[in-house]
Structure formats: structure tokens, C-alpha cells
PDB file of C-alpha atoms in Angstrom:
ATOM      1  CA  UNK Y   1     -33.325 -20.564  71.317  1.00  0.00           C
ATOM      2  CA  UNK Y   2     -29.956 -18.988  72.235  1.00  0.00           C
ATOM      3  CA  UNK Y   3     -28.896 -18.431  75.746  1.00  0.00           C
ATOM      4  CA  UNK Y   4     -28.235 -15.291  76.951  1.00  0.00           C
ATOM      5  CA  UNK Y   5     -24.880 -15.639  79.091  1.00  0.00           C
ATOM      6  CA  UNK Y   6     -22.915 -11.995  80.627  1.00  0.00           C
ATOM      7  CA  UNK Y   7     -19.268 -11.703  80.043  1.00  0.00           C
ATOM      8  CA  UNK Y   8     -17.664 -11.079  83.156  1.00  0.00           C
ATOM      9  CA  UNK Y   9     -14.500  -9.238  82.558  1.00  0.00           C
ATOM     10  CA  UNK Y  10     -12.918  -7.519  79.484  1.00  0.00           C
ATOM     11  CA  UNK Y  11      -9.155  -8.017  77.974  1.00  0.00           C
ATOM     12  CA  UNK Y  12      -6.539  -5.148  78.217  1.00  0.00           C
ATOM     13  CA  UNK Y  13      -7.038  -4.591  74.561  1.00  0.00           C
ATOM     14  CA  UNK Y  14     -10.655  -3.895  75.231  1.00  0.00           C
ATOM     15  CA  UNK Y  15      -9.677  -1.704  78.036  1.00  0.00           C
ATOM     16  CA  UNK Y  16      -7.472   0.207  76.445  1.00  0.00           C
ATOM     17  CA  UNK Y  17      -9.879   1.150  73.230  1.00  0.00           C
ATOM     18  CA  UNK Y  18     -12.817   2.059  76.185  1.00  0.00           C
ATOM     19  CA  UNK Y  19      -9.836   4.452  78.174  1.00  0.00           C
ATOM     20  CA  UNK Y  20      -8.803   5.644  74.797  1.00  0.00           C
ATOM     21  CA  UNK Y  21     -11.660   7.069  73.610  1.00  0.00           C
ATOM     22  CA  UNK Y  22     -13.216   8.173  76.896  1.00  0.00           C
ATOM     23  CA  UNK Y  23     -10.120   9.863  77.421  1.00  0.00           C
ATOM     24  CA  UNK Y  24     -10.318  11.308  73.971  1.00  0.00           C
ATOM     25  CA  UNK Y  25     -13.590  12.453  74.324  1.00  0.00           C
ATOM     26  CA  UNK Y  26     -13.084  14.372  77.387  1.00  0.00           C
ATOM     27  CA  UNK Y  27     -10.546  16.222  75.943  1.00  0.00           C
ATOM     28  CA  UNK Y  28     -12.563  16.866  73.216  1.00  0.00           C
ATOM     29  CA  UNK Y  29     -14.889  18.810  75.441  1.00  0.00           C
ATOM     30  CA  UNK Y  30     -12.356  20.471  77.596  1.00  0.00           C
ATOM     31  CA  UNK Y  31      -9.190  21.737  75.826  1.00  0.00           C
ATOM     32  CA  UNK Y  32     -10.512  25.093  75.939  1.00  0.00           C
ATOM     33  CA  UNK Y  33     -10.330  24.953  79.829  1.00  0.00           C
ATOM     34  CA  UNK Y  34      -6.808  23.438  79.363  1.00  0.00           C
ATOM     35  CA  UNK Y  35      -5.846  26.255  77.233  1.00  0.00           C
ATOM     36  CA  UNK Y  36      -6.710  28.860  79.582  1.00  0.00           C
ATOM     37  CA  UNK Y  37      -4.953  26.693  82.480  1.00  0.00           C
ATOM     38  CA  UNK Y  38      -1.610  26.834  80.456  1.00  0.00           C
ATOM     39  CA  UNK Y  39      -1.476  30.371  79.759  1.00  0.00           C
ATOM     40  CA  UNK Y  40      -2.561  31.243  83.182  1.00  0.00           C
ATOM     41  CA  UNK Y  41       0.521  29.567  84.178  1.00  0.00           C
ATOM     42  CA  UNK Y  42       3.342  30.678  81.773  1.00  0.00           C
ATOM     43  CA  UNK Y  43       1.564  34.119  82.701  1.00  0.00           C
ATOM     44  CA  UNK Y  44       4.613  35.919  84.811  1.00  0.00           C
ATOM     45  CA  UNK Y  45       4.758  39.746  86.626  1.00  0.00           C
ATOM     46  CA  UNK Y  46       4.894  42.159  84.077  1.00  0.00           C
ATOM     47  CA  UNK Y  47       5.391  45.401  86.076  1.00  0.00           C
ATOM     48  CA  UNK Y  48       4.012  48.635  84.203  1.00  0.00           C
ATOM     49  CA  UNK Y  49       5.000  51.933  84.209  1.00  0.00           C
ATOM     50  CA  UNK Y  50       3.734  52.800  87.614  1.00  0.00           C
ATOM     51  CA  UNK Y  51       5.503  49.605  89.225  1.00  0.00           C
ATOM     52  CA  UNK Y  52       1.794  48.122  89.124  1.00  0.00           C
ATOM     53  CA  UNK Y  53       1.683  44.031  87.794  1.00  0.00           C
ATOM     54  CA  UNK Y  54      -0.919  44.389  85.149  1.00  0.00           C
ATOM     55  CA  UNK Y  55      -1.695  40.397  84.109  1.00  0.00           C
ATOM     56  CA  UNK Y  56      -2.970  39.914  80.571  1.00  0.00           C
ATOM     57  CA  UNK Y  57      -5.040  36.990  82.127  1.00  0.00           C
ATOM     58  CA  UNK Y  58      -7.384  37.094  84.556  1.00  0.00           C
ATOM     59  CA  UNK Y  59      -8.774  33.910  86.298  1.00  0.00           C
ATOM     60  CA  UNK Y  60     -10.706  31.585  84.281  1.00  0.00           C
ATOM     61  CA  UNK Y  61     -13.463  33.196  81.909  1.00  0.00           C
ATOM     62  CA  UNK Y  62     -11.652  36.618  81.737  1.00  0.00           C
ATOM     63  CA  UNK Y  63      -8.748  34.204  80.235  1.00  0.00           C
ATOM     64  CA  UNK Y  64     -10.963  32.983  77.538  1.00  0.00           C
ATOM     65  CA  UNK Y  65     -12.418  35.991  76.605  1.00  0.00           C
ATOM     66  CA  UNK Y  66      -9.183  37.289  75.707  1.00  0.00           C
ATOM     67  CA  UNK Y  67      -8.128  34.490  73.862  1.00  0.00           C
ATOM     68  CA  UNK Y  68     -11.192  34.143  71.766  1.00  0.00           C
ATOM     69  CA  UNK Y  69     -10.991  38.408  71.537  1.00  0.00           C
ATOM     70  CA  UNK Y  70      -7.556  38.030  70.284  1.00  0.00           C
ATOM     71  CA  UNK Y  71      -7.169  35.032  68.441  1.00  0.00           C
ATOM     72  CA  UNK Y  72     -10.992  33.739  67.599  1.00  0.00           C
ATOM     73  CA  UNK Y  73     -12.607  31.108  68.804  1.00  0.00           C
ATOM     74  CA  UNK Y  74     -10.341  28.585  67.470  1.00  0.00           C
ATOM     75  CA  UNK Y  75      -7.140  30.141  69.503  1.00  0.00           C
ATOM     76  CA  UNK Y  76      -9.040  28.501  72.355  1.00  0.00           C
ATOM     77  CA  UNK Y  77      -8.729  24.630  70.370  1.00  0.00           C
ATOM     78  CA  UNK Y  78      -4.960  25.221  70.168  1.00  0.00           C
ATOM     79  CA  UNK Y  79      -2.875  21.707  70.637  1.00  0.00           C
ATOM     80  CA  UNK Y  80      -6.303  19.568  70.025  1.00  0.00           C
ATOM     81  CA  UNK Y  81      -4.336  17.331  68.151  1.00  0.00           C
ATOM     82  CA  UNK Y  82      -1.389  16.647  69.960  1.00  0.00           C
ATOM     83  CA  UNK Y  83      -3.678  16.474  72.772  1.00  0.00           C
ATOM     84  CA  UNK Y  84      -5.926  13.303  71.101  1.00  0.00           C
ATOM     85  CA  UNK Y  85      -2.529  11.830  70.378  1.00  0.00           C
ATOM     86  CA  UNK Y  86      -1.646  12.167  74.102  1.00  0.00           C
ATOM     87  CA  UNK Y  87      -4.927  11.022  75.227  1.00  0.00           C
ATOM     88  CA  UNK Y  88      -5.214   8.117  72.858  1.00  0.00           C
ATOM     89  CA  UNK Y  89      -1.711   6.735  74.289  1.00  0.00           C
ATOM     90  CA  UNK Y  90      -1.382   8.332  77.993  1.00  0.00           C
ATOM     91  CA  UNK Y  91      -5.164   7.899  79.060  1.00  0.00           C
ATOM     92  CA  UNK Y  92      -5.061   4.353  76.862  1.00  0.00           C
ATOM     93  CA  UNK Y  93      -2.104   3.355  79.050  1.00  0.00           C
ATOM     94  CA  UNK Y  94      -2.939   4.788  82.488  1.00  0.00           C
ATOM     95  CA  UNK Y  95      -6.200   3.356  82.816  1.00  0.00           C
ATOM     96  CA  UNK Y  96      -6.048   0.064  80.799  1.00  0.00           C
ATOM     97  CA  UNK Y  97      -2.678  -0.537  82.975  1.00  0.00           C
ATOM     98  CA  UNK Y  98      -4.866   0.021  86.111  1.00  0.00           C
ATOM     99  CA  UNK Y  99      -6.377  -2.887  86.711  1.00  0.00           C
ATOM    100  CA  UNK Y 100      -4.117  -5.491  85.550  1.00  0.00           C
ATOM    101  CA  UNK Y 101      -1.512  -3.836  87.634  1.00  0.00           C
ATOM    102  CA  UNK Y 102      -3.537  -3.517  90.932  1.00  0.00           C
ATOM    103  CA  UNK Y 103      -4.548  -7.300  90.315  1.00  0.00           C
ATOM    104  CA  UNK Y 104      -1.235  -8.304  90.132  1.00  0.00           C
ATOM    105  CA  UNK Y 105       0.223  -6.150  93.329  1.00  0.00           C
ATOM    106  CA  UNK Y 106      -2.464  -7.891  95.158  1.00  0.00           C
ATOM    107  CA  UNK Y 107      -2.438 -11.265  93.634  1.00  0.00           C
ATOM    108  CA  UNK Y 108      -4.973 -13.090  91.667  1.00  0.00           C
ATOM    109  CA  UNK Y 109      -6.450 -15.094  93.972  1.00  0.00           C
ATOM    110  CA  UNK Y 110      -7.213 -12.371  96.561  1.00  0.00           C
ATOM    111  CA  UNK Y 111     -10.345 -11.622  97.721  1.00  0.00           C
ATOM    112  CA  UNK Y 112     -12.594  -8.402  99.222  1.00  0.00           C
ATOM    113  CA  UNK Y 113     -12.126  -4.995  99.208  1.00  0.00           C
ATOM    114  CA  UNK Y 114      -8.472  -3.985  97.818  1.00  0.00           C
ATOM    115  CA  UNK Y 115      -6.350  -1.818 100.370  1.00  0.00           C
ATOM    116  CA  UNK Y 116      -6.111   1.872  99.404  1.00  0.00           C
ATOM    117  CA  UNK Y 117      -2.496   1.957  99.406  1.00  0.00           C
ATOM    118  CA  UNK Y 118      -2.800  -1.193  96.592  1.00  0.00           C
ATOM    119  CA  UNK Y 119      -4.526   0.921  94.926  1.00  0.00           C
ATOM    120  CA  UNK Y 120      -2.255   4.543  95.296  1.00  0.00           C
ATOM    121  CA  UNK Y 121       0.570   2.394  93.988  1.00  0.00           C
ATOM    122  CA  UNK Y 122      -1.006   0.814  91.213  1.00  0.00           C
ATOM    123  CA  UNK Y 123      -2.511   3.894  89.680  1.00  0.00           C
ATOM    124  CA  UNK Y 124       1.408   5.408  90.730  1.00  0.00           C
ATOM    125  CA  UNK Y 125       3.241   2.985  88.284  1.00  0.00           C
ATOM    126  CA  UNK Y 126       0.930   3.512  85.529  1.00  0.00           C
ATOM    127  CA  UNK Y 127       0.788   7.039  85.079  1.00  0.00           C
ATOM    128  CA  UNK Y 128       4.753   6.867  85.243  1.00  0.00           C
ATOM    129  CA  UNK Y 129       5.080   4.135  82.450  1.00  0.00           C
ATOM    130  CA  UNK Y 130       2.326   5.886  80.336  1.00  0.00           C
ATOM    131  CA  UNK Y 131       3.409   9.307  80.742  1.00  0.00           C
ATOM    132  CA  UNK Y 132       7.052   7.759  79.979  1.00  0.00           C
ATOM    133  CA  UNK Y 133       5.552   6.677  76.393  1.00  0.00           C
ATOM    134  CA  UNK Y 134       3.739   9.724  76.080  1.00  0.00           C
ATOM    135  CA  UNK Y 135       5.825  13.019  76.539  1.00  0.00           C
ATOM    136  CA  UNK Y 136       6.628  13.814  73.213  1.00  0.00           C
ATOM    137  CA  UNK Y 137       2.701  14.381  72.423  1.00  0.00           C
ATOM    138  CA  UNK Y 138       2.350  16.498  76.304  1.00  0.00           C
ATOM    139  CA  UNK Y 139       5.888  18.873  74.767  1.00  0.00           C
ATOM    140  CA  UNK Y 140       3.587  19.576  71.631  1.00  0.00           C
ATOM    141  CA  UNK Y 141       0.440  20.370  73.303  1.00  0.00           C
ATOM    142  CA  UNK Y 142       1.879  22.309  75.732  1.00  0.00           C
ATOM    143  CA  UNK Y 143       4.259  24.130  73.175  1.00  0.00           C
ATOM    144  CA  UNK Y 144       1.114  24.813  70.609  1.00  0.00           C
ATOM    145  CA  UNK Y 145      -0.873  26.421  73.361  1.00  0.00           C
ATOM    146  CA  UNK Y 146       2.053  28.722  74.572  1.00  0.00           C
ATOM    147  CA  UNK Y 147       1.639  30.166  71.021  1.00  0.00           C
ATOM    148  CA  UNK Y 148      -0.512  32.324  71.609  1.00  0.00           C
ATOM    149  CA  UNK Y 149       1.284  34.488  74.406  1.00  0.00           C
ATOM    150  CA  UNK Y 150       3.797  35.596  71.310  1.00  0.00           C
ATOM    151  CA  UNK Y 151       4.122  39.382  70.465  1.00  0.00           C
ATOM    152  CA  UNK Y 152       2.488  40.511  67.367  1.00  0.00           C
ATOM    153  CA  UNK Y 153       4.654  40.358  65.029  1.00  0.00           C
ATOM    154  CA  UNK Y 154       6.419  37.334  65.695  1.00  0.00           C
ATOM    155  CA  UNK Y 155       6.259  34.327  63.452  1.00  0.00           C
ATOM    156  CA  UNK Y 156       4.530  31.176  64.817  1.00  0.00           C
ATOM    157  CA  UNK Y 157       7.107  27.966  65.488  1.00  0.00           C
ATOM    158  CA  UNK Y 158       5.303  25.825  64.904  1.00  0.00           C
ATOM    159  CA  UNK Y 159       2.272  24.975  61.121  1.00  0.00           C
ATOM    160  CA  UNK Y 160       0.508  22.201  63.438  1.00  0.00           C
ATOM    161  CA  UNK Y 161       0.997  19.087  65.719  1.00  0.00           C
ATOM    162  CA  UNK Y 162       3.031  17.151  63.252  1.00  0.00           C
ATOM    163  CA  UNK Y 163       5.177  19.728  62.084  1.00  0.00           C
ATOM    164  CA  UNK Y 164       6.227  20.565  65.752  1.00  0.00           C
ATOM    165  CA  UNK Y 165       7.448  17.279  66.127  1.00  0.00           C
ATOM    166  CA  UNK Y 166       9.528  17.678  63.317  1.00  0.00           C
ATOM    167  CA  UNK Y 167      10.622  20.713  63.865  1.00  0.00           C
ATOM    168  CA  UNK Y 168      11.598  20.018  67.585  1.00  0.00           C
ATOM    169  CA  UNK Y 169      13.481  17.213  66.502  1.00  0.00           C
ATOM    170  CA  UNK Y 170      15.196  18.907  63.604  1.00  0.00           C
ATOM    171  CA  UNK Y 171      16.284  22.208  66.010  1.00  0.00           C
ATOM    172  CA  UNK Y 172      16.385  20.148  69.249  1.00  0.00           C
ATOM    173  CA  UNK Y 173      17.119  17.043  68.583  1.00  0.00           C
ATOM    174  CA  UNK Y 174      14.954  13.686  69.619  1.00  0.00           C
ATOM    175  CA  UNK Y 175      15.699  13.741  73.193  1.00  0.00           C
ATOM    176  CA  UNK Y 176      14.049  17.231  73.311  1.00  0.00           C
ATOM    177  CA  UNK Y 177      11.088  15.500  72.907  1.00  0.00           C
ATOM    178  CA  UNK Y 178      11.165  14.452  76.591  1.00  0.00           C
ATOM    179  CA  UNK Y 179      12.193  17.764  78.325  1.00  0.00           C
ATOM    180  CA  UNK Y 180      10.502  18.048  81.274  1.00  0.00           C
ATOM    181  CA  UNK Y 181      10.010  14.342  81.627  1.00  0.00           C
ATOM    182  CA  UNK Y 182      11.200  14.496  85.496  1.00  0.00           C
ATOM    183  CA  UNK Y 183       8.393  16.897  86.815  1.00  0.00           C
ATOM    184  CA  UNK Y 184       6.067  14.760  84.009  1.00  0.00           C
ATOM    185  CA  UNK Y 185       6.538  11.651  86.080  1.00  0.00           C
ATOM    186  CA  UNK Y 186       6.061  13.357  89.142  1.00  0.00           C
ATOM    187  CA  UNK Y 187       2.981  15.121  88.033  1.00  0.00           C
ATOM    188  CA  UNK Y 188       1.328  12.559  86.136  1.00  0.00           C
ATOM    189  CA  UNK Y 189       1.794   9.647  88.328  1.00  0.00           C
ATOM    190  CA  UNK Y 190       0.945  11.646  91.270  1.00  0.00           C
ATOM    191  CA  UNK Y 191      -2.578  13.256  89.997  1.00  0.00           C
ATOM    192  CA  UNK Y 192      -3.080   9.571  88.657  1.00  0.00           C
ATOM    193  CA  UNK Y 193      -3.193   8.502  92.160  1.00  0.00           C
ATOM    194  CA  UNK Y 194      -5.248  10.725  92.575  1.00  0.00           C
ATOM    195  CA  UNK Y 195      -7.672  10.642  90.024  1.00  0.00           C
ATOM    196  CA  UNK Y 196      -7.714   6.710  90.070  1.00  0.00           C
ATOM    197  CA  UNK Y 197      -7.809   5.556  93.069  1.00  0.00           C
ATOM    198  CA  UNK Y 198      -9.679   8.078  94.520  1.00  0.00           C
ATOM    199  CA  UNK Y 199     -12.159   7.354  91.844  1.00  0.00           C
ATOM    200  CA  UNK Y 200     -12.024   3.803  92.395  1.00  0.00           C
ATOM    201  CA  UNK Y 201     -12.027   4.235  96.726  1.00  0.00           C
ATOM    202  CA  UNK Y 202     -14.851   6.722  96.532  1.00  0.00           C
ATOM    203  CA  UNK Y 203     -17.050   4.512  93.975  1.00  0.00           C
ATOM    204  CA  UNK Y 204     -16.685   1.746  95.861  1.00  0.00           C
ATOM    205  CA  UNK Y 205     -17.408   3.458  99.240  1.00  0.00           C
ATOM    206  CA  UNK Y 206     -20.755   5.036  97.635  1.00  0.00           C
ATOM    207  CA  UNK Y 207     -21.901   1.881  96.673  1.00  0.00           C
ATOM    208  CA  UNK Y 208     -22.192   0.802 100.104  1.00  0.00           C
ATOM    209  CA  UNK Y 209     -24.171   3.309 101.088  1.00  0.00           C
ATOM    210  CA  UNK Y 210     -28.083   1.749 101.035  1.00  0.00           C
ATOM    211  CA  UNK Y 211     -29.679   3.401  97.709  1.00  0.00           C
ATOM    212  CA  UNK Y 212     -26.577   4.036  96.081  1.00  0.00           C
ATOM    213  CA  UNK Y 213     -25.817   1.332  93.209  1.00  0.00           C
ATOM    214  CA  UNK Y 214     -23.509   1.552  90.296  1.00  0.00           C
ATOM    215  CA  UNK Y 215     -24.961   4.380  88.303  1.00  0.00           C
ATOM    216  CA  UNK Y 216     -24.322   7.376  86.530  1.00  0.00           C
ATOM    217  CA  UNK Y 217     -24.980   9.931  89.861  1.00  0.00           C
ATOM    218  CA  UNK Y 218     -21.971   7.302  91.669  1.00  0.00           C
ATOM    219  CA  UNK Y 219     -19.626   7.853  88.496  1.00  0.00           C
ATOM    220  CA  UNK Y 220     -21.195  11.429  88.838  1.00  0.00           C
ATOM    221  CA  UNK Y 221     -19.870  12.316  92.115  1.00  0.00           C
ATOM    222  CA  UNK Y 222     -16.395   9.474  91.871  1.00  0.00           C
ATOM    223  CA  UNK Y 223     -15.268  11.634  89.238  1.00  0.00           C
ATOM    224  CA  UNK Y 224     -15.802  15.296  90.378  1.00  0.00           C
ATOM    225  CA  UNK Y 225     -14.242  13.933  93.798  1.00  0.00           C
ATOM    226  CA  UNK Y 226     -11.337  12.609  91.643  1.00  0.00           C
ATOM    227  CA  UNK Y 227     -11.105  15.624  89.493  1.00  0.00           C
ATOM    228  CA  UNK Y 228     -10.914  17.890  93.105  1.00  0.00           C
ATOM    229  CA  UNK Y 229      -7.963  15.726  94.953  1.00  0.00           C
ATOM    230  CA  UNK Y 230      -6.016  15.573  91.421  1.00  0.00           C
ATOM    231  CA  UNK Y 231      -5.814  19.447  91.105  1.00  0.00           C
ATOM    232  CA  UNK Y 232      -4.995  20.354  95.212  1.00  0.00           C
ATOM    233  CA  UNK Y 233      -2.017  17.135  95.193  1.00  0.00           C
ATOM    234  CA  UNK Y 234      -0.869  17.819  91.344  1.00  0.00           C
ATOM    235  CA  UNK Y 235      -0.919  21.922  90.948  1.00  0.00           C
ATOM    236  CA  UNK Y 236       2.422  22.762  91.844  1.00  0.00           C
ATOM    237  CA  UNK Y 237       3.743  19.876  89.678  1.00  0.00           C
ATOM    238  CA  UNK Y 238       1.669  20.990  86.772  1.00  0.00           C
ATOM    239  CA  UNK Y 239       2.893  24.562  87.149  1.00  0.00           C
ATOM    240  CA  UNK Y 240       6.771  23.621  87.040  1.00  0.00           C
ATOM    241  CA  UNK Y 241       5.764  20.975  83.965  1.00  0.00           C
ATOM    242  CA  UNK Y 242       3.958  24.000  82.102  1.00  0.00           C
ATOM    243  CA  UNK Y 243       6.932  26.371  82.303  1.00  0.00           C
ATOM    244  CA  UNK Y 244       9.554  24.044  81.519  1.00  0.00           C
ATOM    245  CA  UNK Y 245       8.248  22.991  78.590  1.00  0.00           C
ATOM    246  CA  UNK Y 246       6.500  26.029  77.305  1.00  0.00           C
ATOM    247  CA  UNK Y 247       9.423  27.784  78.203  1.00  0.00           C
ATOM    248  CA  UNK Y 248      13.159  26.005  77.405  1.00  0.00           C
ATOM    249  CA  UNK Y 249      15.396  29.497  79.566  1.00  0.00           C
ATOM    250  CA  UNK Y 250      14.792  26.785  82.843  1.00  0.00           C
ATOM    251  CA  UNK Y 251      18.214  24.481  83.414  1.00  0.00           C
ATOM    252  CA  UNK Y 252      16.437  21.933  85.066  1.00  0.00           C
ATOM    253  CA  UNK Y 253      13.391  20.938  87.210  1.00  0.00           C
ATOM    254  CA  UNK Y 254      14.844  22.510  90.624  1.00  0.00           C
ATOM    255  CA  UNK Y 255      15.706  25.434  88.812  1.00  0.00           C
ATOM    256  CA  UNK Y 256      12.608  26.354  87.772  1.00  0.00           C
ATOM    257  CA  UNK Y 257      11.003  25.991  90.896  1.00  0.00           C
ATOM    258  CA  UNK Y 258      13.312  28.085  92.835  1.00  0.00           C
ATOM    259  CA  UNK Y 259      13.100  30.765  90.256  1.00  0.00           C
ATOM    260  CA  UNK Y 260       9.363  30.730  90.635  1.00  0.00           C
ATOM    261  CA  UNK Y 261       9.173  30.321  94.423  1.00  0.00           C
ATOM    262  CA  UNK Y 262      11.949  33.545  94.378  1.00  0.00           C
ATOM    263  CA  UNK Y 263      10.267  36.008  92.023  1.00  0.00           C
ATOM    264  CA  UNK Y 264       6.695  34.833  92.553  1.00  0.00           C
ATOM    265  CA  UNK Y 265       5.524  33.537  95.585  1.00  0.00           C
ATOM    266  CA  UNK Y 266       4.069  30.332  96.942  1.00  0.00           C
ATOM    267  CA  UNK Y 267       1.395  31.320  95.406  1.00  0.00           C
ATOM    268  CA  UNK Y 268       2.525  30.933  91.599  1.00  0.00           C
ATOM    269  CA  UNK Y 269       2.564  26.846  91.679  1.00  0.00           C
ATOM    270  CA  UNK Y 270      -1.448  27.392  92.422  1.00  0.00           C
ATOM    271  CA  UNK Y 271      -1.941  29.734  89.403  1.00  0.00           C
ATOM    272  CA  UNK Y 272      -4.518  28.648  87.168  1.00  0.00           C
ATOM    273  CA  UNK Y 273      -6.623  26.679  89.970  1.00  0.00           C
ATOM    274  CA  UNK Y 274     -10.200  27.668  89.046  1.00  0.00           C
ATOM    275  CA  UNK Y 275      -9.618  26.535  85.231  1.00  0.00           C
ATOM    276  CA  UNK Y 276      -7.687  23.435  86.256  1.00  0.00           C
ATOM    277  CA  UNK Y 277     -10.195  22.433  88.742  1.00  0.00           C
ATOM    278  CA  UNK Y 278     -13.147  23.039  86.051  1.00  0.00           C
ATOM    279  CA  UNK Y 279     -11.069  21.432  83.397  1.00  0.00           C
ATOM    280  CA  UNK Y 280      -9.934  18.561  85.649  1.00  0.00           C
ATOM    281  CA  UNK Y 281     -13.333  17.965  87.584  1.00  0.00           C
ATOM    282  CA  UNK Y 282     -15.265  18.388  84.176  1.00  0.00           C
ATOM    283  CA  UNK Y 283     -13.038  16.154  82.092  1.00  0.00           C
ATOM    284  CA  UNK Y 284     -13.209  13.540  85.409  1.00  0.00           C
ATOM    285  CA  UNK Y 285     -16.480  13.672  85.250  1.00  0.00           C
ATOM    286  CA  UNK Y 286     -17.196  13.284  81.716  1.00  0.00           C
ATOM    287  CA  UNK Y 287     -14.097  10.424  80.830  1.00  0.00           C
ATOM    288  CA  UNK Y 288     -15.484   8.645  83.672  1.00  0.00           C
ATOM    289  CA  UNK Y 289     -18.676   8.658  82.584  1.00  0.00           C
ATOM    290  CA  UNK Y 290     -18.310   7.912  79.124  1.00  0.00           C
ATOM    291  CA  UNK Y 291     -15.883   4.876  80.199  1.00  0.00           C
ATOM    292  CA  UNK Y 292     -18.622   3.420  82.124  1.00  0.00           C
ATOM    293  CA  UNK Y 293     -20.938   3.334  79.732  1.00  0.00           C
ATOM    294  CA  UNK Y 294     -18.590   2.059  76.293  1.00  0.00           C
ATOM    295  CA  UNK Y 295     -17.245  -0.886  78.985  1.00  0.00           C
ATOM    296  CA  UNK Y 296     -20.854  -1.612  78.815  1.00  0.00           C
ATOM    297  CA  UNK Y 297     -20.211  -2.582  75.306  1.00  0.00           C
ATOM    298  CA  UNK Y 298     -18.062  -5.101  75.869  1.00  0.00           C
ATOM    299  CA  UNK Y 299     -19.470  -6.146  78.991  1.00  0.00           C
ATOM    300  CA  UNK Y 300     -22.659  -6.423  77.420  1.00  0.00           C
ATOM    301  CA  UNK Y 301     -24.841  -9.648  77.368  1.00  0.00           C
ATOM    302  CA  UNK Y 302     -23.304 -12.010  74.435  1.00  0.00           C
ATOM    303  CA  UNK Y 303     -25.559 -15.201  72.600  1.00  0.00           C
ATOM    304  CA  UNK Y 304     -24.194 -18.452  72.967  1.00  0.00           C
ATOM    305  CA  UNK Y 305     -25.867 -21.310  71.237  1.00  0.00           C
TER     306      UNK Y 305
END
């Protein structure tokens, strides 16, 4: 009879097709909440005639009403593609990276609990290198669900994820591809941090409490912690990222922030909070979740003769 032995540890490749799709899959499930994030943000003053500001969006659900009101339900899906693409590479990267990376900032043959700040930096340098590979398919997403907030009237850019890259290239050139790859580093390997290694802290810390073990209500409550510290540290970031690349009148990174600080407020870089949180903590929660459980798969018991 065959002997049932556990593998103990996956390879990167492995790791990379369980962050892929878990990272696929939760963006699956949440780009609606990403589309009303985005347009929340590009949103600017628009004084009426009174001298009143009279928003088109307002806060989370009143956003998606109006989209699905004004462009059907599938206005709310806009940039699914180019966000799969992203996902498939970015979250492939960032997380498969992860571990490897943290292993080898601490050294192979160390042993116990891995110091936070290992862990801050690790989960730092891979959301920089992935988002690095990854910001042409973050310009189209972000461009395709700006679409919306045109005037009637005015013909779209852009037929679909693939033609945008095309046409960017074509009017832009390829390097336009990576506008707003600055404040994309920033952002990316910042709420990295924070997603990662406060999922990994927290998990860890959970498990030591007596009755807690490694199961779904710990990934449960890892990844909704995650999701919460990603969107507080990474909002203002994300804010500057949306504009700059749903919106090319900015010169640069600096410029766009003191143009929003000046005619907006503080309070501008935090627009869109609600829907970011409840996109972020949702599609924590869920990529987490599902990651667990397809490293299973691979971690599963294997026959040996």
C-alpha cells in the first residue's frame, strides 16, 4: 500500500499560479467597488449656478447607482480586463515574491518568529518590482474606468483593454504606458506593506492565541485587518495615482498633489474611503481566503510508493 507523505513547501511557480488566481478572483468580485473608488476620486468641485459644489457622486452606493442608472449594469465592470491582466502579473508577482524575498532578507537558516520590519521590507520590494512590470495594465484600467465621467456626446478613447494599449502607444508613445509610475511605486509598495505583512503579523499573532488555529475565521479577520491598514497608509497615494493617470493636464507627481491640496483640501487625498475600504477589505478578505485554500492544493498530501 502507498504511503501517504505531506509536501512541506511549494515552488515559486506554484506560488505564483495560487497568488494569480486568488488575486484574479478577488477582482472578479470587486471591480465594481473599484469603479466607484476611481470616479469618486477623479470627481473634482463643480460649482453651480448658485456658487453651491453639486458632486455627481455621492459616497459609495449613491456612486453605483448612478453608474448603473447611467451606463447599465455593465458601466460598473468597466477595465475588468485590464484589471485580470494586472492581477494575473502584479498580485502573481507581489505575493509569490513574498516569501522567497523575506527568506532571503533573513537568511535560510534562521529560525522563530521573523521580525516585523523583515517583513515591512520584504513585502516593500515586491510590490515595487511587480508594480514596475505591471503599470501598463494599472494605466488601462484606470483609463477605461475614467470613461465613464465623459460628456454625452463625446466619443469613447478607447473599443476595449487591448485596443487602449494600442492606442496609447500609437498617440503616446510606449513610455506613456508607465505615467504615473512614481506615485505607483509609492502606492503599491506601500499598501503592500501593508496588506502583507500585516496579514502575515496579524495571522501569526492570532494563532497564538489558545483556540485560534489556522483557519478560515484567522484568514477571516488577517485579511479585513490587512484590507483596513492598506486603505488609511495608501489613500492619499492612490488619489494622486488615480488623477494622474486618468487625467494626463498633471506635469508631474508633486504637481498634482499641490494642485489638489490648493483647490481641494486635505481632505481630497481621502476621497473615495468608504468604497476603497469595502473594495480593499472585501477583496483582502476574499484573495486571502481563496489563496489559502488553492495552496492547499499543492500542499496537499501526495502518494509515494
Amino acid at each position: 500500500m502507498a504511503d501517504l507523505k505531506p509536501r512541506i513547501e511549494i515552488s515559486f511557480l506554484e506560488t505564483f499560479i495560487c497568488s494569480a488566481f486568488a488575486a484574479c478572483f478577488a477582482e472578479l468580485c470587486t471591480v465594481p467597488l473599484d469603479t466607484a473608488k476611481v470616479r469618486l476620486q477623479l470627481q473634482r468641485k463643480i460649482p453651480s449656478g448658485d456658487g453651491e459644489n453639486l458632486p455627481k457622486y455621492r459616497g459609495s452606493i449613491g456612486t453605483l447607482s448612478t453608474i448603473a442608472r447611467e451606463e447599465g449594469i455593465s458601466g460598473l465592470w468597466k477595465g475588468v480586463i485590464a484589471g485580470l491582466h494586472r492581477q494575473c502579473i502584479y498580485g502573481g508577482l507581489r505575493i509569490g515574491l513574498y516569501e522567497p524575498v523575506k527568506t532571503f532578507l533573513v537568511g535560510s537558516d534562521f529560525i522563530g518568529d521573523i521580525p516585523l520590519y523583515q517583513k515591512i521590507l520584504a513585502a516593500l520590494l515586491t510590490g515595487a518590482i511587480a508594480i514596475i512590470v505591471a503599470n501598463p495594465t494599472d494605466l488601462v484600467k484606470v483609463r477605461l474606468q475614467s470613461e465613464g465621467k465623459l460628456p454625452a456626446g463625446v466619443p469613447r478613447r478607447y473599443a476595449g483593454a487591448v485596443d487602449a494599449y494600442f492606442t496609447i502607444v500609437k498617440l503616446e508613445g510606449v513610455s506613456a504606458l508607465w505615467t504615473g509610475l512614481g506615485p505607483n511605486i509609492a502606492r503599491n509598495a506601500i499598501v503592500n506593506a501593508a496588506e502583507l505583512a500585516s496579514y502575515d503579523q496579524i495571522k501569526e499573532t492570532i494563532m497564538k492565541i489558545p483556540g485560534f488555529r489556522d483557519s478560515v475565521l484567522t484568514h477571516l479577520l488577517a485579511g479585513l485587518a490587512a484590507g483596513f491598514f492598506a486603505v488609511c497608509i495608501g489613500s492619499p497615494i492612490d488619489v494622486v495615482k488615480s488623477r494622474m493617470m486618468g487625467d494626463s493636464t498633471y506635469r508631474n507627481t508633486v504637481d498634482c498633489f499641490i494642485k489638489t491640496m490648493k483647490t481641494e483640501g486635505i481632505m481630497a487625498f481621502y476621497k473615495g474611503f468608504l468604497p476603497n475600504f469595502t473594495r480593499l477589505g472585501t477583496w483582502n478578505v476574499v484573495m486571502f481566503l481563496t489563496l489559502e485554500q488553492v495552496k492547499k492544493v499543492f500542499l496537499r498530501e501526495v502518494l509515494y510508493d
